[in-house]
PDB file of C-alpha atoms in Angstrom:
ATOM      1  CA  MET A1448      -1.009 127.520-152.150  1.00  0.00           C
ATOM      2  CA  ASN A1449      -4.180 129.864-151.729  1.00  0.00           C
ATOM      3  CA  THR A1450      -5.402 132.797-153.777  1.00  0.00           C
ATOM      4  CA  ASP A1451      -4.009 135.415-151.736  1.00  0.00           C
ATOM      5  CA  ASP A1452      -0.440 133.623-151.512  1.00  0.00           C
ATOM      6  CA  ILE A1453      -0.439 133.799-155.476  1.00  0.00           C
ATOM      7  CA  LEU A1454      -1.464 137.526-155.926  1.00  0.00           C
ATOM      8  CA  LYS A1455       0.878 138.588-153.191  1.00  0.00           C
ATOM      9  CA  THR A1456       3.618 136.577-154.804  1.00  0.00           C
ATOM     10  CA  ALA A1457       2.164 137.738-158.569  1.00  0.00           C
ATOM     11  CA  LYS A1458       2.063 141.148-156.936  1.00  0.00           C
ATOM     12  CA  GLU A1459       5.142 141.319-155.262  1.00  0.00           C
ATOM     13  CA  ARG A1460       6.597 140.112-159.150  1.00  0.00           C
ATOM     14  CA  GLY A1461       5.164 143.055-161.173  1.00  0.00           C
ATOM     15  CA  LYS A1462       6.993 145.608-158.359  1.00  0.00           C
ATOM     16  CA  GLN A1463      10.307 143.880-158.957  1.00  0.00           C
ATOM     17  CA  MET A1464       9.519 143.694-162.956  1.00  0.00           C
ATOM     18  CA  GLY A1465       8.201 147.735-162.629  1.00  0.00           C
ATOM     19  CA  LEU A1466       5.139 146.575-164.330  1.00  0.00           C
ATOM     20  CA  PRO A1467       2.050 149.000-164.365  1.00  0.00           C
ATOM     21  CA  TYR A1468      -0.896 146.522-163.273  1.00  0.00           C
ATOM     22  CA  ALA A1469      -1.088 144.017-160.074  1.00  0.00           C
ATOM     23  CA  GLY A1470       1.311 141.585-161.116  1.00  0.00           C
ATOM     24  CA  ALA A1471       2.890 138.819-163.393  1.00  0.00           C
ATOM     25  CA  LEU A1472       1.658 135.196-162.800  1.00  0.00           C
ATOM     26  CA  THR A1473       3.818 132.222-163.973  1.00  0.00           C
ATOM     27  CA  PRO A1474       1.605 129.769-166.106  1.00  0.00           C
ATOM     28  CA  ALA A1475       1.363 126.889-162.979  1.00  0.00           C
ATOM     29  CA  GLU A1476       0.076 129.785-160.674  1.00  0.00           C
ATOM     30  CA  ALA A1477      -2.887 131.030-163.357  1.00  0.00           C
ATOM     31  CA  HIS A1478      -3.528 127.463-163.702  1.00  0.00           C
ATOM     32  CA  ALA A1479      -4.052 126.947-159.883  1.00  0.00           C
ATOM     33  CA  LEU A1480      -6.577 130.616-159.875  1.00  0.00           C
ATOM     34  CA  MET A1481      -8.262 128.618-162.263  1.00  0.00           C
ATOM     35  CA  GLN A1482      -8.395 125.815-160.554  1.00  0.00           C
ATOM     36  CA  HIS A1483      -9.652 127.028-156.995  1.00  0.00           C
ATOM     37  CA  ASP A1484     -11.202 131.132-157.763  1.00  0.00           C
ATOM     38  CA  ALA A1485     -14.612 131.102-159.610  1.00  0.00           C
ATOM     39  CA  ASN A1486     -13.738 134.684-159.807  1.00  0.00           C
ATOM     40  CA  ALA A1487     -10.380 134.086-161.632  1.00  0.00           C
ATOM     41  CA  LYS A1488     -10.925 135.020-165.115  1.00  0.00           C
ATOM     42  CA  LEU A1489      -8.616 133.764-168.062  1.00  0.00           C
ATOM     43  CA  VAL A1490      -9.107 136.463-171.141  1.00  0.00           C
ATOM     44  CA  ASP A1491      -6.702 135.555-174.367  1.00  0.00           C
ATOM     45  CA  VAL A1492      -5.912 138.384-176.199  1.00  0.00           C
ATOM     46  CA  ARG A1493      -5.119 136.987-178.920  1.00  0.00           C
ATOM     47  CA  SER A1494      -5.812 136.762-182.473  1.00  0.00           C
ATOM     48  CA  ARG A1495      -9.255 134.697-184.264  1.00  0.00           C
ATOM     49  CA  ALA A1496      -7.162 133.509-186.870  1.00  0.00           C
ATOM     50  CA  GLU A1497      -4.701 132.033-183.629  1.00  0.00           C
ATOM     51  CA  TRP A1498      -7.406 130.645-181.751  1.00  0.00           C
ATOM     52  CA  ASP A1499      -9.406 129.273-184.716  1.00  0.00           C
ATOM     53  CA  TRP A1500      -5.968 127.970-186.339  1.00  0.00           C
ATOM     54  CA  VAL A1501      -3.682 127.384-183.186  1.00  0.00           C
ATOM     55  CA  GLY A1502      -6.220 126.283-181.187  1.00  0.00           C
ATOM     56  CA  ARG A1503      -8.271 127.944-177.932  1.00  0.00           C
ATOM     57  CA  VAL A1504      -7.544 127.223-174.145  1.00  0.00           C
ATOM     58  CA  PRO A1505     -10.462 125.669-172.368  1.00  0.00           C
ATOM     59  CA  ASN A1506     -12.602 128.431-170.498  1.00  0.00           C
ATOM     60  CA  ALA A1507     -10.146 131.369-171.296  1.00  0.00           C
ATOM     61  CA  VAL A1508     -12.503 134.196-172.367  1.00  0.00           C
ATOM     62  CA  GLU A1509     -12.153 135.559-175.687  1.00  0.00           C
ATOM     63  CA  VAL A1510     -10.953 139.419-176.503  1.00  0.00           C
ATOM     64  CA  GLU A1511      -8.895 139.986-179.682  1.00  0.00           C
ATOM     65  CA  LEU A1512      -6.601 142.884-178.415  1.00  0.00           C
ATOM     66  CA  LEU A1513      -5.401 143.310-182.448  1.00  0.00           C
ATOM     67  CA  ALA A1514      -7.387 142.452-185.531  1.00  0.00           C
ATOM     68  CA  TRP A1515      -6.668 139.933-187.692  1.00  0.00           C
ATOM     69  CA  PRO A1516      -5.466 140.515-191.259  1.00  0.00           C
ATOM     70  CA  GLY A1517      -3.455 143.595-190.360  1.00  0.00           C
ATOM     71  CA  SER A1518      -3.105 143.524-186.367  1.00  0.00           C
ATOM     72  CA  ARG A1519      -4.988 146.479-186.009  1.00  0.00           C
ATOM     73  CA  PRO A1520      -6.178 147.673-182.609  1.00  0.00           C
ATOM     74  CA  ASN A1521      -9.533 146.151-181.784  1.00  0.00           C
ATOM     75  CA  ALA A1522     -11.385 149.555-181.179  1.00  0.00           C
ATOM     76  CA  ALA A1523     -14.009 147.591-179.195  1.00  0.00           C
ATOM     77  CA  PHE A1524     -11.466 145.799-176.328  1.00  0.00           C
ATOM     78  CA  ALA A1525     -12.662 148.190-173.526  1.00  0.00           C
ATOM     79  CA  GLN A1526     -16.319 147.683-174.344  1.00  0.00           C
ATOM     80  CA  GLU A1527     -15.763 143.792-175.192  1.00  0.00           C
ATOM     81  CA  LEU A1528     -13.805 143.044-172.051  1.00  0.00           C
ATOM     82  CA  ALA A1529     -16.642 144.698-169.484  1.00  0.00           C
ATOM     83  CA  GLN A1530     -19.378 142.557-171.531  1.00  0.00           C
ATOM     84  CA  LYS A1531     -17.088 139.232-170.798  1.00  0.00           C
ATOM     85  CA  VAL A1532     -15.465 139.795-167.520  1.00  0.00           C
ATOM     86  CA  PRO A1533     -16.923 140.407-163.958  1.00  0.00           C
ATOM     87  CA  LYS A1534     -16.036 143.873-162.699  1.00  0.00           C
ATOM     88  CA  ASP A1535     -14.738 141.673-159.124  1.00  0.00           C
ATOM     89  CA  ALA A1536     -12.732 139.163-161.540  1.00  0.00           C
ATOM     90  CA  ILE A1537      -9.469 138.574-160.843  1.00  0.00           C
ATOM     91  CA  VAL A1538      -8.293 139.294-164.239  1.00  0.00           C
ATOM     92  CA  MET A1539      -5.686 137.342-166.439  1.00  0.00           C
ATOM     93  CA  PHE A1540      -4.633 137.915-169.595  1.00  0.00           C
ATOM     94  CA  LEU A1541      -2.662 135.437-172.186  1.00  0.00           C
ATOM     95  CA  CYS A1542      -1.107 135.884-175.605  1.00  0.00           C
ATOM     96  CA  ARG A1543       1.562 133.287-178.152  1.00  0.00           C
ATOM     97  CA  SER A1544       5.095 135.065-176.281  1.00  0.00           C
ATOM     98  CA  GLY A1545       3.580 137.621-173.836  1.00  0.00           C
ATOM     99  CA  GLY A1546       3.837 140.965-175.306  1.00  0.00           C
ATOM    100  CA  ARG A1547      -0.368 141.221-175.818  1.00  0.00           C
ATOM    101  CA  SER A1548      -1.110 139.994-172.776  1.00  0.00           C
ATOM    102  CA  HIS A1549       1.412 142.294-171.076  1.00  0.00           C
ATOM    103  CA  ASN A1550      -0.497 145.204-173.166  1.00  0.00           C
ATOM    104  CA  ALA A1551      -3.668 144.581-172.730  1.00  0.00           C
ATOM    105  CA  ALA A1552      -3.145 144.239-168.906  1.00  0.00           C
ATOM    106  CA  ALA A1553      -1.479 147.962-169.364  1.00  0.00           C
ATOM    107  CA  LEU A1554      -4.385 149.372-170.338  1.00  0.00           C
ATOM    108  CA  PRO A1555      -5.916 151.679-168.472  1.00  0.00           C
ATOM    109  CA  ALA A1556      -9.896 149.961-169.524  1.00  0.00           C
ATOM    110  CA  ALA A1557      -8.243 146.527-167.206  1.00  0.00           C
ATOM    111  CA  ARG A1558      -6.718 147.906-164.694  1.00  0.00           C
ATOM    112  CA  ALA A1559     -10.705 149.705-164.709  1.00  0.00           C
ATOM    113  CA  SER A1560     -12.761 146.285-165.407  1.00  0.00           C
ATOM    114  CA  THR A1561     -12.085 145.759-161.190  1.00  0.00           C
ATOM    115  CA  ARG A1562     -12.510 147.435-158.546  1.00  0.00           C
ATOM    116  CA  PRO A1563      -9.771 147.318-156.121  1.00  0.00           C
ATOM    117  CA  SER A1564      -9.519 148.401-152.461  1.00  0.00           C
ATOM    118  CA  SER A1565      -8.081 152.472-152.754  1.00  0.00           C
ATOM    119  CA  ARG A1566      -7.555 151.691-148.639  1.00  0.00           C
ATOM    120  CA  PRO A1567      -4.144 149.832-148.213  1.00  0.00           C
ATOM    121  CA  ARG A1568      -5.585 148.181-144.958  1.00  0.00           C
ATOM    122  CA  GLU A1569      -8.403 147.380-146.361  1.00  0.00           C
ATOM    123  CA  LYS A1570      -9.536 143.853-147.364  1.00  0.00           C
ATOM    124  CA  PRO A1571      -9.591 144.290-151.386  1.00  0.00           C
ATOM    125  CA  ARG A1572     -13.334 143.835-153.045  1.00  0.00           C
ATOM    126  CA  GLY A1573     -11.564 143.526-156.009  1.00  0.00           C
ATOM    127  CA  ARG A1574      -8.912 141.072-155.670  1.00  0.00           C
ATOM    128  CA  ALA A1575      -6.077 141.728-158.514  1.00  0.00           C
ATOM    129  CA  ALA A1576      -6.683 144.839-161.443  1.00  0.00           C
ATOM    130  CA  ALA A1577      -4.828 142.557-164.010  1.00  0.00           C
ATOM    131  CA  ALA A1578      -2.028 140.408-164.284  1.00  0.00           C
ATOM    132  CA  ALA A1579      -0.510 138.685-167.799  1.00  0.00           C
ATOM    133  CA  VAL A1580       0.777 135.282-167.072  1.00  0.00           C
ATOM    134  CA  HIS A1581       4.132 134.706-168.416  1.00  0.00           C
ATOM    135  CA  SER A1582       6.138 131.693-168.995  1.00  0.00           C
ATOM    136  CA  GLY A1583       9.602 132.547-167.458  1.00  0.00           C
TER     137      GLY A1583
END
């Protein structure tokens, strides 16, 4: 499956699920994007404590959605995301259970981090505004 096919499938799945962002990817689809498209960025939104104690995802961009301790919202999330992820990237969010990745992908700042086309028939300049990786 190529990048366009994966993103089309993710978009259809996201639409069926009623998601407010570009789509939902399976782990296998996210892995394929990471392997075959240098424009794909996996953003790990777990806490710094989880990165340190549970482990880091190779080649992932780390941006806490909720800061440790106390699960406080990271007030700098949008700024950190913009600094670490190019605007034209395919952005995929990852967390332990799917809740934070869903919330991160649904944030306006996450959707604004890329430049999707506003014309339905035009080839998009940014391929996906945001997608959350789900295990099921």
